[in-house]
Amino acid sequence: MTLRLADPVTELPGVGPKLASRLGDGLGIRTVHDLLTHYPRRFQDAGDVLDLSEVAEGQPATLIGEVLDWSTRRTTTKGKGRRLDIAEARVRQASGAVFSATFFNQNWRANQLGPGTVAAFSGKVKRFRSDLQLASPDVQRLGRVSAGLDAASAADRLRHQRLLAVYPAVDGLPSFKLAELVEAALDALPRLPDWLPEDLLDRQDLIDLDAAVRGIHLPPDPATRDAARRRLVFDELLSLQLGLQWRRARLEADTLGLDNAPVDRGRAQAFLDALPFPPTGAQIRAFDGIGQDLARLRPMHRLLQGDVGSGKTVVAVWAMLNAVDRRRQAALMVPTEVLADQHYRTLTQLLAPLGVNLLDGIRVELLTSSSTTTQRRRILGELLSGDVDLVVGTHALLEEGVRFADLGVIVIDEQHRFGVSQRVQLKDKAVEAAAVGAKGGDGGPAVLPDVLVMTATPIPRSLALTLYGDLDVTVLDELPPGREPITTQLITPDQAHRRDALYGFIREEAAAGRGAYVVCPFVEESKALPGTAAVEEHKRLSTEVFPDLDVELVHGRMGSDAKDTAMARFRSGDAQVLVSTTVIEVGVDVPHATVMVIEDAERFGISQLHQLRGRVGRGGGRSFCVLFAGWNAELTDDAKERLEAIAGSTDGFELAETDLRIRGAGQLFGQKQSGLPDLRIADLTEDLEVVGVTRDLARDVVASDPDLRSPDHATLRAEVLARYEGGLDAFAALETG
Ligand code: ADP
Ligand code: MG
């Protein structure tokens, strides 16, 4: 009987129910396929496999042999030195030569490598008394004599196999055990059929699948391993991109879009004409790209990426006014109330030249969970009747009972802060809105509004292409002119005097009409988490440090009236210092604020720090960001790396790349949150080029064959379906509109 990839691991020799459940529970390995996609974490170079007779003292070597026995002893110490446990194994090679391997404070080795174990020991050989000895060698367990392995055949095999795969392991399932199973599986498997056509492999210079699967686990040399990895990365990314594009094609097959094409002499144009500044080149490019999407009779799915301060709001307003020009409505949805308030304010200011909430002007409303019942009832009525043109809101916009007369454009700001379920709800809302607008005929395709998703968290290109493989991306890669540079400084507790200097500086800035933010990680003090709390810091700053200034406080647990008042006092300049939590992280725009102080900065991630810093340098003069770090918690290496990255760069894209490198893609967005399928071998920081190649390839395939029905694509179709169990629903989370 031949083994198949879909077989359970119990089909492998020596795998009983107990081992099978350890594989399943510990590593999620249930089938042979799971086992073979449990890729090596790294490779250990076995060096030259030698017999003792060939070894020169002081030379690095790998010696293979069978463990005969163990002895342990403990050093006697003089003075205060610590005592050492020494465990020593005697190991016999195939030639009969015996050497010893010693381990310090690792008595567990005697259990790992009991008598009868065959293992490879790598290190430098030393002569100790008359013995040859390896001190603290790297060890790779190869198997047991009782299982039919002997030192001679093991050495033989390793001579051809310099690179030993080291697998991610768990308790009770060491790497060598996994290696044994993988090898058994590869022995029993027939040649694996390829799902990619040969001409593609030729064109992309890829090795075939069978060679790749064998080569990643048992590479004879580094070149083979690298070629194997390249092929498997290609497969992983291609099937992901195919899945995304295929899904997109399917969605589009069932939907129609609206014609929201810009009109001559409309309000969108009037809005641009009335702006107090000329749009940047990047903004103009965004108008072009979005304008084309709006005109198409397919729903727009566009991601607008732009660093803090790049001017996304203007682009959003322009996009929404195109709906108004077509006598439709538009909605702007944001993640926080503070941001909703501010966007509402900005919108009404920006639209003032066109007339806002006047007879014949543009009707703009704000809907959040702190809208009163009366307000809410009125706004809901006017959304349904079509009287309201633009609505700004939080996820209150998603609540039951919110219905539009005819929703043309939806803009979602900072979309990654919304959960998956909210994104799905938003899409349902869109469908519902279209239905209420009676645009879709009975049984006909749904008519969906155009969706623009904005984010100020620059996403590295590789991640954007992967996460948003089905979205078009516009990047605002140019800041408006006249931006003030921001100087960033890190202050650790050994420089305590600089804290006083900073407070002196804030006082000077305040005297000159400028403002400072002080951001704290916590609202209130707690015993569990040591750190600066906004409430206490506000008290300390207002009574002890700046008794002569007006110091306000904003945090998420305050009532919205109190929050509004505090924000308004800071915005108007009546208050010079604003102590807050990260509620001010996104979008808050107070141009005369020039100092951003972040307490316990080590608690924040790179993108958060970058966002917070983006609150200053918005036109009020030379700006400063001061990061206090290590005052309440020890600085880890990761934290240091993050803080140094922030201090060293103000380029959001560069920082995002660094963040991706430090944290890995899954964590950057949160696996669940992003819906990013688990990548087993591809690394988005390393494999950027392959992301691009596979995306283009997938696009071409799906463009020519939207449902992958052609016989030429049968294996592609099968592979995508097999990889993403549950079919394309695996991609549901990726959907944004
Ligand atoms: P973000 O992309 O962070 O949302 P905003 O839309 O809040 O940026 O814009 C930041 C600031 O830059 C705002 O005060 C806005 O009025 C201003 N701004 C936008 N576009 C331009 C431009 N083309 N020239 C000058 N200032 C601009
Ligand atoms: Mg913004």
GROMACS .gro file of C-alpha atoms and ligand atoms in nm, residues 275-281 283 306-315 342-343 346 350 413-414 454 456 476 479-481 483 587 589 591 614-615 618, ligand 1:
model
   64
  275LEU     CA    1  -0.934   7.461  -0.074
  276PRO     CA    2  -0.695   7.708   0.088
  277PHE     CA    3  -0.401   7.510  -0.052
  278PRO     CA    4  -0.322   7.333  -0.377
  279PRO     CA    5  -0.352   6.954  -0.354
  280THR     CA    6  -0.024   6.767  -0.345
  281GLY     CA    7   0.083   6.560  -0.643
  283GLN     CA    8  -0.350   6.374  -0.376
  306GLY     CA    9  -0.091   5.756   0.366
  307ASP     CA   10   0.136   5.842   0.648
  308VAL     CA   11   0.005   6.064   0.927
  309GLY     CA   12  -0.050   6.413   0.793
  310SER     CA   13  -0.039   6.315   0.428
  311GLY     CA   14  -0.384   6.466   0.375
  312LYS     CA   15  -0.617   6.169   0.347
  313THR     CA   16  -0.917   6.364   0.472
  314VAL     CA   17  -0.926   6.587   0.166
  315VAL     CA   18  -0.923   6.280  -0.057
  342GLN     CA   19  -1.298   6.578   1.486
  343HIS     CA   20  -1.379   6.456   1.138
  346THR     CA   21  -1.306   6.917   0.983
  350LEU     CA   22  -1.369   7.219   0.472
  413ASP     CA   23  -1.087   5.541   0.824
  414GLU     CA   24  -0.825   5.343   1.012
  454MET     CA   25  -0.806   5.454   0.456
  456ALA     CA   26  -0.246   5.584   0.835
  476LEU     CA   27  -0.018   5.915  -0.061
  479LEU     CA   28   0.349   6.517   0.257
  480PRO     CA   29   0.201   6.863   0.207
  481PRO     CA   30   0.473   7.128   0.195
  483ARG     CA   31   0.575   7.031   0.746
  587GLY     CA   32  -0.625   6.153   1.367
  589ASP     CA   33  -0.539   6.741   1.470
  591PRO     CA   34  -0.182   7.233   1.476
  614GLY     CA   35   0.214   6.230   1.424
  615ARG     CA   36  -0.005   6.443   1.653
  618ARG     CA   37   0.125   6.972   1.210
  738ADP     P1   38  -0.409   6.242   0.757
  738ADP     O1   39  -0.362   6.181   0.629
  738ADP     O2   40  -0.318   6.215   0.870
  738ADP     O3   41  -0.553   6.211   0.787
  738ADP     P2   42  -0.508   6.504   0.734
  738ADP     O4   43  -0.606   6.478   0.628
  738ADP     O5   44  -0.559   6.519   0.873
  738ADP     O6   45  -0.395   6.397   0.732
  738ADP     O7   46  -0.424   6.632   0.691
  738ADP     C1   47  -0.328   6.686   0.778
  738ADP     C2   48  -0.325   6.836   0.765
  738ADP     O8   49  -0.272   6.873   0.638
  738ADP     C3   50  -0.461   6.899   0.776
  738ADP     O9   51  -0.449   7.013   0.856
  738ADP     C4   52  -0.496   6.935   0.632
  738ADP    O10   53  -0.579   7.045   0.623
  738ADP     C5   54  -0.360   6.965   0.573
  738ADP     N1   55  -0.349   6.941   0.430
  738ADP     C6   56  -0.409   6.840   0.358
  738ADP     N2   57  -0.374   6.849   0.228
  738ADP     C7   58  -0.292   6.956   0.216
  738ADP     C8   59  -0.223   7.016   0.106
  738ADP     N3   60  -0.232   6.967  -0.017
  738ADP     N4   61  -0.147   7.125   0.131
  738ADP     C9   62  -0.136   7.174   0.256
  738ADP     N5   63  -0.198   7.121   0.363
  738ADP    C10   64  -0.276   7.014   0.345
   0.00000   0.00000   0.00000
